[in-house]
XYZ file of C-alpha atoms in Angstrom:
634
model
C 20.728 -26.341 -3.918
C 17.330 -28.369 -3.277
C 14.554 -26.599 -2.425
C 14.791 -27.266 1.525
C 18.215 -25.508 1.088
C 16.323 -22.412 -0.900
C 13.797 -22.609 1.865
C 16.329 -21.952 4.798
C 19.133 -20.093 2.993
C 16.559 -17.198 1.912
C 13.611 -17.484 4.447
C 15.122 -19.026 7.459
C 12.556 -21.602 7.627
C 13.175 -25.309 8.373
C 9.973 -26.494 6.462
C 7.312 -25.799 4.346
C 3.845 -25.388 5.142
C 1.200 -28.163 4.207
C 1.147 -28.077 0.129
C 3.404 -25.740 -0.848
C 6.213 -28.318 -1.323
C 3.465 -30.513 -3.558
C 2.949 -26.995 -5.324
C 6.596 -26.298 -6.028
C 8.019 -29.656 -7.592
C 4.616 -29.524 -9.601
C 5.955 -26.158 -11.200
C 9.422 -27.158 -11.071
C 8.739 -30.638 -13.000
C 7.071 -28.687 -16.293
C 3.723 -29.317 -15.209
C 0.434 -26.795 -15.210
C -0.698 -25.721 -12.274
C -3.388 -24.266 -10.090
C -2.947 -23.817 -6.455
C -5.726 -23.272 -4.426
C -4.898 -21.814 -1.228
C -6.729 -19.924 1.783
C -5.457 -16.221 2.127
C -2.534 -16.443 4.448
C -1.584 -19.722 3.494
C 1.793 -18.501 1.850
C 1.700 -18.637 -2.200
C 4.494 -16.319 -2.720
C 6.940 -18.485 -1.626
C 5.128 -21.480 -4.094
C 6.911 -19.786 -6.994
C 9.620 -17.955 -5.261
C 11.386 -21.026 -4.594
C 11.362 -22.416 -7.949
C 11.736 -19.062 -9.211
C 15.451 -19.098 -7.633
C 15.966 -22.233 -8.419
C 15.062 -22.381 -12.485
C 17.062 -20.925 -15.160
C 16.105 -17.864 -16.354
C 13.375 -15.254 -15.202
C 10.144 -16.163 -13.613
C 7.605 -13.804 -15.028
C 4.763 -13.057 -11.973
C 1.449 -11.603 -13.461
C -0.281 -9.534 -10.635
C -2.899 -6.717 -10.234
C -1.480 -5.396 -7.391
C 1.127 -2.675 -7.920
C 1.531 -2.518 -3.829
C 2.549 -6.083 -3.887
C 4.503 -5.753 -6.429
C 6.946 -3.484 -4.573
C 6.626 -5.028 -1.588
C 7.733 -8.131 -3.002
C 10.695 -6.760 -5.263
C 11.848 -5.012 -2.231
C 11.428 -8.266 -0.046
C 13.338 -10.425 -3.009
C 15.820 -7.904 -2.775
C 16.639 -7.493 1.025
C 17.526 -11.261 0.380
C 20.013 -11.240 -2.176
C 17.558 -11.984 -5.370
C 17.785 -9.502 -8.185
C 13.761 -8.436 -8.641
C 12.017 -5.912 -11.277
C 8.575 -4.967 -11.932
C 7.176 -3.431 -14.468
C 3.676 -1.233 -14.831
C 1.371 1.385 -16.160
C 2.515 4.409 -14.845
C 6.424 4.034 -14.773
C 8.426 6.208 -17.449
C 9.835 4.815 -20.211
C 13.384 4.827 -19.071
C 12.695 2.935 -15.964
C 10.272 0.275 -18.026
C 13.385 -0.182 -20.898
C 15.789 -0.374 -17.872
C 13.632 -2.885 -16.019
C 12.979 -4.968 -19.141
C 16.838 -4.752 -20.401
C 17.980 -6.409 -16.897
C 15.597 -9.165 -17.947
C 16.938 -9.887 -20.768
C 20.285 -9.851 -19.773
C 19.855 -12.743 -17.343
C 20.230 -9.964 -14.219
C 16.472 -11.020 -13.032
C 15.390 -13.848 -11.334
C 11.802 -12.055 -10.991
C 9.833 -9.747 -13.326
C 6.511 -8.886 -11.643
C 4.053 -7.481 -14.417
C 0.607 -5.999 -14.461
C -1.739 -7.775 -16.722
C -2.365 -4.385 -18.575
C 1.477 -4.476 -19.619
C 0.517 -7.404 -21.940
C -1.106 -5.592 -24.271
C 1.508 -3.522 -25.272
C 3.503 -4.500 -28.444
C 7.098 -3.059 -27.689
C 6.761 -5.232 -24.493
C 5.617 -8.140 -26.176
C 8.624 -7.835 -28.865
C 11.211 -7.483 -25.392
C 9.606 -10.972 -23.739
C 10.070 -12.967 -26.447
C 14.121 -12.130 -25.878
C 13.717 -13.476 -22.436
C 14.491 -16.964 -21.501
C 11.563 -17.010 -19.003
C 11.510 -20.313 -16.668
C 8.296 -20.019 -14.986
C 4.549 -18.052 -15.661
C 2.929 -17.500 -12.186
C -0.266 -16.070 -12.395
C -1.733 -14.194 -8.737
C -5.410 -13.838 -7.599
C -5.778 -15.836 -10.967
C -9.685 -15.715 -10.185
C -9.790 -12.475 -11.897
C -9.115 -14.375 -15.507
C -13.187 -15.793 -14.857
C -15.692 -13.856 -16.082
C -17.556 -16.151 -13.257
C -15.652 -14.880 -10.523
C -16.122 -12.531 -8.110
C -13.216 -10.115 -9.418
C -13.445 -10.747 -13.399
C -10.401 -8.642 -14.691
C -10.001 -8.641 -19.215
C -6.885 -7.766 -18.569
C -6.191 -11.269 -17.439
C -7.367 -12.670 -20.667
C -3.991 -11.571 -22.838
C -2.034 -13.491 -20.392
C -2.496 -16.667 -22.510
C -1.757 -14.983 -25.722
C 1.985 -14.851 -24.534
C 1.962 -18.612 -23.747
C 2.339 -19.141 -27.358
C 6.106 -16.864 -26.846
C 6.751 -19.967 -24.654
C 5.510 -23.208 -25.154
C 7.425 -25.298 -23.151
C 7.096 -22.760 -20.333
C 4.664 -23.787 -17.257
C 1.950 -21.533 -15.840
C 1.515 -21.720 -11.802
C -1.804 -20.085 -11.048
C -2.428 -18.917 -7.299
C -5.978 -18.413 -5.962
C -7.630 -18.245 -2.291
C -10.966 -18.437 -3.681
C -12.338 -20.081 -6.315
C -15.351 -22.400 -7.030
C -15.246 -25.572 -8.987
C -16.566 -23.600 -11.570
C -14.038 -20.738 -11.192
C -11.245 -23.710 -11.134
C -12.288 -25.219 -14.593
C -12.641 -21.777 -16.223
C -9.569 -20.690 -14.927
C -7.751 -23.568 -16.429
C -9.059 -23.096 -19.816
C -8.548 -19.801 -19.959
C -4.858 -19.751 -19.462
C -4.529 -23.184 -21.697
C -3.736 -25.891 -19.451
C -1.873 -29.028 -21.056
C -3.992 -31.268 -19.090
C -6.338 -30.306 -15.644
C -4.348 -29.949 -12.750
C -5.539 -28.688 -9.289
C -3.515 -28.940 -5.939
C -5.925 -27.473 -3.607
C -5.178 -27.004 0.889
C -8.501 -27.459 2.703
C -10.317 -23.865 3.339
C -10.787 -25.348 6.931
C -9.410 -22.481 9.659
C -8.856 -24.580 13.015
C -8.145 -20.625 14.802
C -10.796 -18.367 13.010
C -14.290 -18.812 14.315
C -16.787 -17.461 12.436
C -19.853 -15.763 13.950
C -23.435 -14.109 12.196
C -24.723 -11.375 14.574
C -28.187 -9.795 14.143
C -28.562 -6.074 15.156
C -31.172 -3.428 14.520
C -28.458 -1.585 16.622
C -25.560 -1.870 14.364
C -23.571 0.887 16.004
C -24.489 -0.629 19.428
C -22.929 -3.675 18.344
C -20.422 -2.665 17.016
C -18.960 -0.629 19.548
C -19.455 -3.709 22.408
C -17.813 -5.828 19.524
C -14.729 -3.855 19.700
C -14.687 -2.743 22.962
C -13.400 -6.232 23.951
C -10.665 -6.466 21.669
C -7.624 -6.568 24.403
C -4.741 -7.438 21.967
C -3.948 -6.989 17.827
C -5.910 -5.144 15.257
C -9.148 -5.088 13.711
C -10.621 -4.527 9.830
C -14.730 -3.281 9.819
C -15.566 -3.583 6.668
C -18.438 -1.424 5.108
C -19.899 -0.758 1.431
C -19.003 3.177 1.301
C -16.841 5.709 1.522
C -19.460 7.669 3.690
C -19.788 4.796 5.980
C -16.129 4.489 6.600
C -15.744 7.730 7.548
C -18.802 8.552 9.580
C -18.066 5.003 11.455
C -14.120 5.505 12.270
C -15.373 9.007 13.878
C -18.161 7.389 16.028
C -15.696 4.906 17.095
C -13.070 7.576 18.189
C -16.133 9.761 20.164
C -16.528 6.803 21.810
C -13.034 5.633 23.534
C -12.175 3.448 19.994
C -9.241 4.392 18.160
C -9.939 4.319 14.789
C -9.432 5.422 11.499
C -10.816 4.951 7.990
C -9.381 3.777 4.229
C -11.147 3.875 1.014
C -10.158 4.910 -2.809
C -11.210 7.997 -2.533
C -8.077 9.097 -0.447
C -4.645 9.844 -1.539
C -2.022 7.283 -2.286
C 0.610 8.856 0.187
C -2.526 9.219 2.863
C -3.839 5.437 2.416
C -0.149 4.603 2.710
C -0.108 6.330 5.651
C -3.343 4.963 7.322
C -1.966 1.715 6.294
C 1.289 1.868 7.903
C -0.150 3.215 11.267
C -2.653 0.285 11.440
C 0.132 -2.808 10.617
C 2.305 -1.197 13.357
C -0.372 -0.921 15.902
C -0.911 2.928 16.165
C -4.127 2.480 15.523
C -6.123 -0.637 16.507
C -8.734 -0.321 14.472
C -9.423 0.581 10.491
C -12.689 0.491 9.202
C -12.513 0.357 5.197
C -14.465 -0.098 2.056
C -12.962 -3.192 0.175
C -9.892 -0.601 -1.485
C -8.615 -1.947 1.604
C -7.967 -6.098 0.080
C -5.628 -8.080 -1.116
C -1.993 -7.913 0.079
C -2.525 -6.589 2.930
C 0.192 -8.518 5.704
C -0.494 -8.290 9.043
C -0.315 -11.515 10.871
C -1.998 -10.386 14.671
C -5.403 -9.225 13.541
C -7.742 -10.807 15.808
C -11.102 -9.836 14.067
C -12.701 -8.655 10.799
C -15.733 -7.380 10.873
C -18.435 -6.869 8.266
C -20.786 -4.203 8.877
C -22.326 -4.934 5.592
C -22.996 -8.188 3.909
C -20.726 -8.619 0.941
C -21.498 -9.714 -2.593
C -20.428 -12.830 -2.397
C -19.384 -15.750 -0.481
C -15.869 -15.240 -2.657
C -15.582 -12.037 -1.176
C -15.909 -12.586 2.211
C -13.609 -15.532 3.148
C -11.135 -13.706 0.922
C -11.789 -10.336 3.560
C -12.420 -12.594 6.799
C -9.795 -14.660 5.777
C -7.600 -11.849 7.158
C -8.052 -12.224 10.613
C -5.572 -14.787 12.741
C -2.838 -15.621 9.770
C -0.562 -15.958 13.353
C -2.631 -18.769 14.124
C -3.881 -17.997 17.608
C -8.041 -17.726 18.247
C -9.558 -14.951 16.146
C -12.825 -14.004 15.122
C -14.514 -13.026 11.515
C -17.814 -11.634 12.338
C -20.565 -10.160 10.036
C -23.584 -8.149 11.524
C -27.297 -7.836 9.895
C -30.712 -6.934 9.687
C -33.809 -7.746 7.552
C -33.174 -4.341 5.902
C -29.315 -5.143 5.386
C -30.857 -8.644 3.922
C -33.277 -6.901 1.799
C -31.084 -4.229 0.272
C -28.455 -7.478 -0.489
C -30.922 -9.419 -2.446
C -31.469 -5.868 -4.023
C -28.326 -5.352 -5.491
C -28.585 -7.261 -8.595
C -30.590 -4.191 -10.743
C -27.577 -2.414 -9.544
C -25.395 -4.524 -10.831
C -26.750 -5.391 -14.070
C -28.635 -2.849 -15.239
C -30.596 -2.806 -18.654
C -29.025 -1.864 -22.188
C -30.177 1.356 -22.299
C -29.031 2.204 -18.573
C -25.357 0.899 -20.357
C -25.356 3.133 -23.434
C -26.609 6.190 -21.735
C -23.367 5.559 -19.647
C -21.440 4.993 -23.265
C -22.535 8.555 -24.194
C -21.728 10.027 -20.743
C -18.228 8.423 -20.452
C -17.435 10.381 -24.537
C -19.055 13.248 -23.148
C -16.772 13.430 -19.865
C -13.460 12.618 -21.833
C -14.829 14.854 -25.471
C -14.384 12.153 -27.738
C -15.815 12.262 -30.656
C -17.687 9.360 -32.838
C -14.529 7.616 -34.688
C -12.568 8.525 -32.175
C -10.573 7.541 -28.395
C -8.737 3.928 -29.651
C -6.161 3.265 -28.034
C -6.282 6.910 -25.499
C -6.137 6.707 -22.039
C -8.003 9.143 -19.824
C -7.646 9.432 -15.928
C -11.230 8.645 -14.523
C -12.513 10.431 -11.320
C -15.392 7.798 -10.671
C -16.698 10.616 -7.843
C -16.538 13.442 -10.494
C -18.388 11.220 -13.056
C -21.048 10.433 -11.082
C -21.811 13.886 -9.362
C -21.530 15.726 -13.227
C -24.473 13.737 -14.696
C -26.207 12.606 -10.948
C -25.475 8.939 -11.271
C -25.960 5.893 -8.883
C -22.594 5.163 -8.077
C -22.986 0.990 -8.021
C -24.988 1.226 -11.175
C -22.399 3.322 -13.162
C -19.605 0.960 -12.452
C -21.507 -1.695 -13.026
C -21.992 -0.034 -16.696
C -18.819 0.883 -17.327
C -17.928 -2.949 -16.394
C -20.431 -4.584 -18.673
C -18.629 -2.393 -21.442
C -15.283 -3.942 -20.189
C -16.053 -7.214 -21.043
C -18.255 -5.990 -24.439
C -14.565 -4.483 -25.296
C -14.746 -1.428 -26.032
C -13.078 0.079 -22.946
C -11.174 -1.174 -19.658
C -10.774 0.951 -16.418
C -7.927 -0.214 -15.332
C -6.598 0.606 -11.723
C -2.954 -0.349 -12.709
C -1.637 3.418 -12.415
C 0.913 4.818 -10.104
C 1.771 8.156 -11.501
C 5.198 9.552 -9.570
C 4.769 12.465 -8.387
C 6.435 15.384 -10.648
C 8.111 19.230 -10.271
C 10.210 21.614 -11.677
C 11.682 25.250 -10.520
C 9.630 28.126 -11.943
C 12.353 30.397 -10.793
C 15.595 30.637 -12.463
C 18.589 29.417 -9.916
C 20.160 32.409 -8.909
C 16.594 34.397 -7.867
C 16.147 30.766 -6.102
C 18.961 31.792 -3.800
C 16.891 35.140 -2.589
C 13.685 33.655 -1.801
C 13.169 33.620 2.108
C 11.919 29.633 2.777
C 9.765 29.426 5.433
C 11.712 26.520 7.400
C 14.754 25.075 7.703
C 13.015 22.011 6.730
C 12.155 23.307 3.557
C 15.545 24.479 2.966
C 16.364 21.182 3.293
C 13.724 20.274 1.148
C 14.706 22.305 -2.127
C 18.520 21.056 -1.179
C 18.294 17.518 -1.810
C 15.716 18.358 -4.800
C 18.669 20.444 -6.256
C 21.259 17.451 -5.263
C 19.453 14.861 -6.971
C 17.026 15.945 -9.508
C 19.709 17.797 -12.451
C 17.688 19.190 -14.758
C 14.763 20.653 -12.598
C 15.152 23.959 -13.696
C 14.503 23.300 -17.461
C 11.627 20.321 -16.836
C 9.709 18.116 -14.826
C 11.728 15.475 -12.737
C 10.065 12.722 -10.887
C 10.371 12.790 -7.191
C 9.069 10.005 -4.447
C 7.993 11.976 -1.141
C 8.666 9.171 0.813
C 12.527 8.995 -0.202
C 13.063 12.492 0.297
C 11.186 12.266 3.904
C 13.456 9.694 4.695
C 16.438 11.809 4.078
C 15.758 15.214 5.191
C 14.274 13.674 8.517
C 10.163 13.617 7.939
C 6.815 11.385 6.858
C 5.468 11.485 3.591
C 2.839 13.748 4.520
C 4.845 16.471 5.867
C 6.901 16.494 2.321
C 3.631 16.963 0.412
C 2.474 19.795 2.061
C 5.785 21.713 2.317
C 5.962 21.342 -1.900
C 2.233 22.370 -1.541
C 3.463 25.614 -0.051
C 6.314 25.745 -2.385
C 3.556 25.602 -5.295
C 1.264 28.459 -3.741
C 4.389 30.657 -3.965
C 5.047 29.995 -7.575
C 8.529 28.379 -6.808
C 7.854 25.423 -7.947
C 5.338 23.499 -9.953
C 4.332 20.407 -8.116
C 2.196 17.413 -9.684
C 1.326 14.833 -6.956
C 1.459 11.293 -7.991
C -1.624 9.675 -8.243
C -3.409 6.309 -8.503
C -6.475 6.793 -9.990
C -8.009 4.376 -12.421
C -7.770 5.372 -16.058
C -10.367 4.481 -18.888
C -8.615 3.123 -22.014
C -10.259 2.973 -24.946
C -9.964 -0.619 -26.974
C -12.002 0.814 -29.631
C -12.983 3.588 -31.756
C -15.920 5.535 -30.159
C -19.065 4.190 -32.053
C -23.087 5.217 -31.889
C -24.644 3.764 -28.962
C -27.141 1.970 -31.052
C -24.038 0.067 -32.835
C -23.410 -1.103 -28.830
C -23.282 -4.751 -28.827
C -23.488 -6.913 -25.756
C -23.655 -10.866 -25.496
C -26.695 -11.155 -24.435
C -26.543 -14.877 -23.611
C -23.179 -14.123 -21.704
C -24.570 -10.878 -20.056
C -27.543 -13.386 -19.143
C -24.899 -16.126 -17.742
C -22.971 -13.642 -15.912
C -25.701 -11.727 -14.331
C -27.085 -15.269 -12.990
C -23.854 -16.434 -11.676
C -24.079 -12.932 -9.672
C -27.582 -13.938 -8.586
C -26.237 -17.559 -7.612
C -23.495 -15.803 -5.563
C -25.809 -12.971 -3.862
C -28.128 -16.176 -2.813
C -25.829 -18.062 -1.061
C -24.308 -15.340 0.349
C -28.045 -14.872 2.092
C -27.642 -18.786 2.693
C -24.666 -18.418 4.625
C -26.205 -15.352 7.066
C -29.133 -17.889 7.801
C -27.771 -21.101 7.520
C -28.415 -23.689 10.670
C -25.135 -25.144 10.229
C -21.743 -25.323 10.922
C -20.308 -21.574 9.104
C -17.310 -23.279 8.178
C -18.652 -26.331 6.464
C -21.361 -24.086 4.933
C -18.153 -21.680 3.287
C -16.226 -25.131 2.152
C -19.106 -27.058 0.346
C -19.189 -23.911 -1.060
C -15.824 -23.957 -2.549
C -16.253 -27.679 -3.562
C -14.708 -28.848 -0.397
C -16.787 -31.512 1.485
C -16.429 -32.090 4.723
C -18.431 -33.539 7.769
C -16.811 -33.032 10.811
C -17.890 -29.414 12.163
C -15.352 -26.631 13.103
C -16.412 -26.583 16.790
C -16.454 -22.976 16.893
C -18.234 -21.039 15.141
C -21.744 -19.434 16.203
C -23.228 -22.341 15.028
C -21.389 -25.343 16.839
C -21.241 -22.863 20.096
C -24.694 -22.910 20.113
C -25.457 -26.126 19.913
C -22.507 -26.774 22.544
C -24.197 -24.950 24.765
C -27.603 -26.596 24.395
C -25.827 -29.742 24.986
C -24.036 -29.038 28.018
C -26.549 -26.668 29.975
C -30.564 -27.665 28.367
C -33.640 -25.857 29.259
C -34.691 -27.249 32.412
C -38.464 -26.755 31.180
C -37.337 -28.179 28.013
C -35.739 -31.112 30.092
C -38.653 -31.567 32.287
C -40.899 -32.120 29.703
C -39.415 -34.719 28.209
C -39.080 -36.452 31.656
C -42.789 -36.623 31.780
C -43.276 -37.681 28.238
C -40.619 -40.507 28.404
C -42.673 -41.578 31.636
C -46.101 -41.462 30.019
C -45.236 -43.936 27.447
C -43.911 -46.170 29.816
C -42.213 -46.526 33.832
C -38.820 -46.511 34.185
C -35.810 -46.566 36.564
C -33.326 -43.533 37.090
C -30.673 -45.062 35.441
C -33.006 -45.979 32.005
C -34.158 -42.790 32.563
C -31.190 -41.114 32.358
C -29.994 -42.984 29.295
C -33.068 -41.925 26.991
C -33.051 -38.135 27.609
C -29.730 -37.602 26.323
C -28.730 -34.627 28.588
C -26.107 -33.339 31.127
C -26.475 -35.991 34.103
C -26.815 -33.157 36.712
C -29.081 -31.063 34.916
C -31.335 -34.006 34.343
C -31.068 -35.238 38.189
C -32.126 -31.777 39.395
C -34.982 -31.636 37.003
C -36.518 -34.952 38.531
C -35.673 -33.932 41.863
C -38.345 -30.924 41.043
C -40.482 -32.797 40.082
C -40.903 -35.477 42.558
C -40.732 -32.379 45.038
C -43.833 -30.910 42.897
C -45.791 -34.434 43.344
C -46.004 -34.579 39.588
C -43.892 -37.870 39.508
C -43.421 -40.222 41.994
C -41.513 -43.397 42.983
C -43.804 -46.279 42.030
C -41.019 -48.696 43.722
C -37.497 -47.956 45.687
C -35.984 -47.613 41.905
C -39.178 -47.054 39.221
C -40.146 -43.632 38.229
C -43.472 -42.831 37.176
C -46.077 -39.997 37.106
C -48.338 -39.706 39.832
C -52.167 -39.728 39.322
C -54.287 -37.136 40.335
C -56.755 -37.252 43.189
């Protein structure tokens, strides 16, 4: 089959979309690659295709366990045998998973970067005849992007498994910087960039100041007729307090952030993308795989970090390609507290090793000790048990990341667990308080053998879907189940864990790059300016956003603030403006209508009625039937 042939067969479509074809036989003919495409602008389908097509298994590195499962399941529904494999799963289901890949019974095995570090799974890929590398968001393998993952940087250590093997790296945001670092950290053969213009003919970008945030925000919203809408703020707080003053006022709205639990994000998530509820305001938790094609505006109650970030987030809105709207609200203290955030985010050595000590401390690990543990990390917990800023903290524990000597990673998706504390037969005598939780313990007893004895691994969703309920019903009917002592019930949970890389050491043995700390914390600076740049630029948003991603272009999007503006100054002037200029055009020298005309550069009528006020003021006269000129006084 050619790809055209993959193209219809799988996805039903006639043709691709501008690059991706140039993208695919790029892969498919051996060659490195990095693809450089808006969000929305369909990257799956750049390796997909080839993927299908190739002998052998196309490995897809991603940090996004979400995607990952949507995407197996997607692969699936069409007929192409998919596995992923990450932190969290059991060992059965990884050796199962990894088995099928070797066997030639994959055509896609979607890994987290975290995976690679592992030397059992290491020892399993090199028995894999592997036909393509694709890297996703492969921005996070910079230490000068916005989203610098380590993680990322073992993914050209397995190159070397496969030499011959091409890498594909995918990107919607990346600087010319970003692009160059990108390619040398995952080995390129030779530089090779296939990039789609940033330019977004439907999304119109628009800077709003308001001391009245709220204000605005609510007369934002209140004229969205049709689709859904992301606010984006910094906190959790925010979200919450913000999706409530929405609802009080008419809005329906809800709110997303980390700090909620998986099956409720999942939840919130779900009820947005089907149009339940119009609007979600989030922190950024709510990113990158997120698919809904009719949102008609994003916006930004708070100005991000970085200009990376917020195409990336705006870049959201109108993927069906109808008019939509990516708008971003501020003040001179929203400005202010933006140029602030750099202490936050780099904060001095000794700010870093206090939170060295704090972080052994919270997990009890000892000097000499902690390589190679994992601990789950409550970020909230942390910070409330030794009264930390929040931003500062993480920015510690980060600058230790790339020191390391520890990673948080976010790559965990614990399955929920339970097990019986009563024996079977006393189960049978215990009143249950509703025939859906007799249904409940049922198909637990159907399909989990064993549960009596130890833990088995449940998914609420499944067993929602088959006794005739949501998720969240499931969880709180085991909840109950748990307060009775039936059963013990561990929720799943996907809260970031802190690994240790490194034997626990004395803080004053802590050594950072301080050139690279330097070179980092600079590039942050660079990013926070022009993110500044871009809230008061005088120009065209969109052009501003793609000379910032090394794309130039001259011709203006025509819709923006910006280019509305000036639109508007063109077609209806300032009459005062317009009749000022009359009289100085006329002072330098007479001159007919039709001259006139010609040198102010305005709308013809608005320039007609301004002489017509004039002459009727006596302040200019006719000198002859067809000279203008001003009239002397006296």
């Amino acid at each position: 089959m050619t790809i055209h042939e993959i193209l219809k067969h799988y996805w039903g479509y006639d043709s691709f979309r501008p690059l991706q074809e140039d993208i695919i036989l790029s892969a498919m003919s051996g060659r490195d690659t990095l693809a450089l495409m808006p969000t929305g602008g369909g990257k799956s389908i750049t390796y997909q295709v080839p993927g299908i097509l190739m002998e052998g298994v196309c490995l897809v590195v991603t940090p996004l366990i979400a995607l990952m499962k949507d995407q197996v399941e997607e692969l699936e529904k069409r007929g192409v045998p998919a596995g992923a494999v990450y932190t969290g799963m059991n060992r059965e289901d990884v050796m199962s998973t990894l088995n099928k890949a070797i066997a030639g019974k994959l055509k896609f095995l979607y890994l987290s970067p975290e995976r690679l570090a592992s030397a059992y799974f290491r020892e399993r890929l090199k028995q894999m005849h592997v036909s393509l590398l694709a890297v996703d968001e492969a921005h996070c393998i910079s230490q000068w992007g916005y989203d610098f993952r380590p993680s990322y940087l073992r993914i050209a250590e397995i190159r070397d498994f496969f030499p011959e093997v091409a890498v594909l790296a995918l990107t919607a945001t990346a600087t010319p910087q970003v692009a160059e670092d990108i390619q040398r950290q995952l080995k390129f053969v030779e530089p090779h960039v296939l990039s789609k213009s940033f330019r977004r003919e439907n999304l119109s970008y628009v800077v709003r100041k308001a001391n009245d945030k709220l204000g605005e925000v609510l007369h934002i919203l209140s004229t969205l007729q049709t689709g859904g809408a992301i606010v984006y703020v910094r906190k959790r707080a925010t979200a919450e307090d913000l999706a409530g003053f929405l609802n009080a006022n008419g809005i329906g709205a809800d709110y997303y952030h980390a700090g909620l639990p998986p099956f409720r994000r999942a939840a919130k998530q779900e009820a947005w993308k089907k149009g339940e509820c119009p609007v979600i305001v989030a922190t950024n938790a709510f990113g990158m795989g997120i698919d809904k094609a009719d949102v008609r505006m994003v916006l930004h109650f708070d100005i991000p970090d970085s200009p990376e970030a917020y195409f990336q987030e705006a870049g959201r809105a109108g993927r069906d390609g109808k008019r939509a709207y990516a708008v971003l609200l501020y003040n001179e203290a929203s400005l202010t507290a933006c140029k602030k955030r750099v202490e936050k985010r780099f904060p001095d050595m000794k700010y870093v090793r206090g939170i060295y000590r704090c972080l052994a401390e919270f997990f009890h690990v000892g000097e000499g000790e902690g390589a190679g543990f994992a601990f789950e990390f409550d970020p909230d917990s942390f910070v409330k048990t030794y009264q930390l800023d929040y931003v500062s903290a993480l920015a510690a524990i980060d600058t230790l990341q790339v020191a390391g000597y520890l990673e948080c990673t976010t790559d965990v998706h614990a399955r929920s667990q339970v097990r019986f504390l009563v024996l079977r037969d006393q189960l049978y005598n215990i009143d249950l308080n509703s025939p859906l939780q007799e249904k409940l313990v049922e198909f637990v007893l159907r399909t989990c053998p064993g549960v009596f004895v130890q833990n088995a691994y449940i998914e609420e969703e499944v067993i929602g879907d088959s006794i005739g309920t949501d998720r969240e019903t499931v969880y709180h009917l085991l909840l109950e189940l748990a307060k009775r002592r039936i059963i013990k019930y561990i929720p799943g949970n996907d809260r970031p864990y802190i690994v240790y890389h490194q034997p626990r050491v004395p803080e004053s043995y802590l050594h950072v790059d301080r050139a690279a700390y330097r070179d980092r914390r600079l590039s942050y600076m660079e990013k926070v300016d022009k993110m500044v740049g871009y809230v008061e630029a005088q120009e065209c948003r969109q052009l501003y956003l793609m000379r910032y991603f090394g794309q130039e272009e001259k011709v203006p999007c025509g819709i923006c603030d910006f280019c509305l503006s000036r639109k508007k100054l063109v077609a209806k002037p300032d009459k005062k403006l317009v009749m000022q200029k009359i009289l100085s055009c006329l002072q330098e020298s007479e001159l007919g209508v039709r001259p006139l005309l010609e040198k102010l550069g305005v709308d013809r009528n608005t320039a007609v009625v301004c002489i017509r006020h004039l002459l009727e003021e006596g302040r200019i006269h006719y000198k002859t039937s067809e000279v203008l000129a001003i009239k002397s006084k006296g």
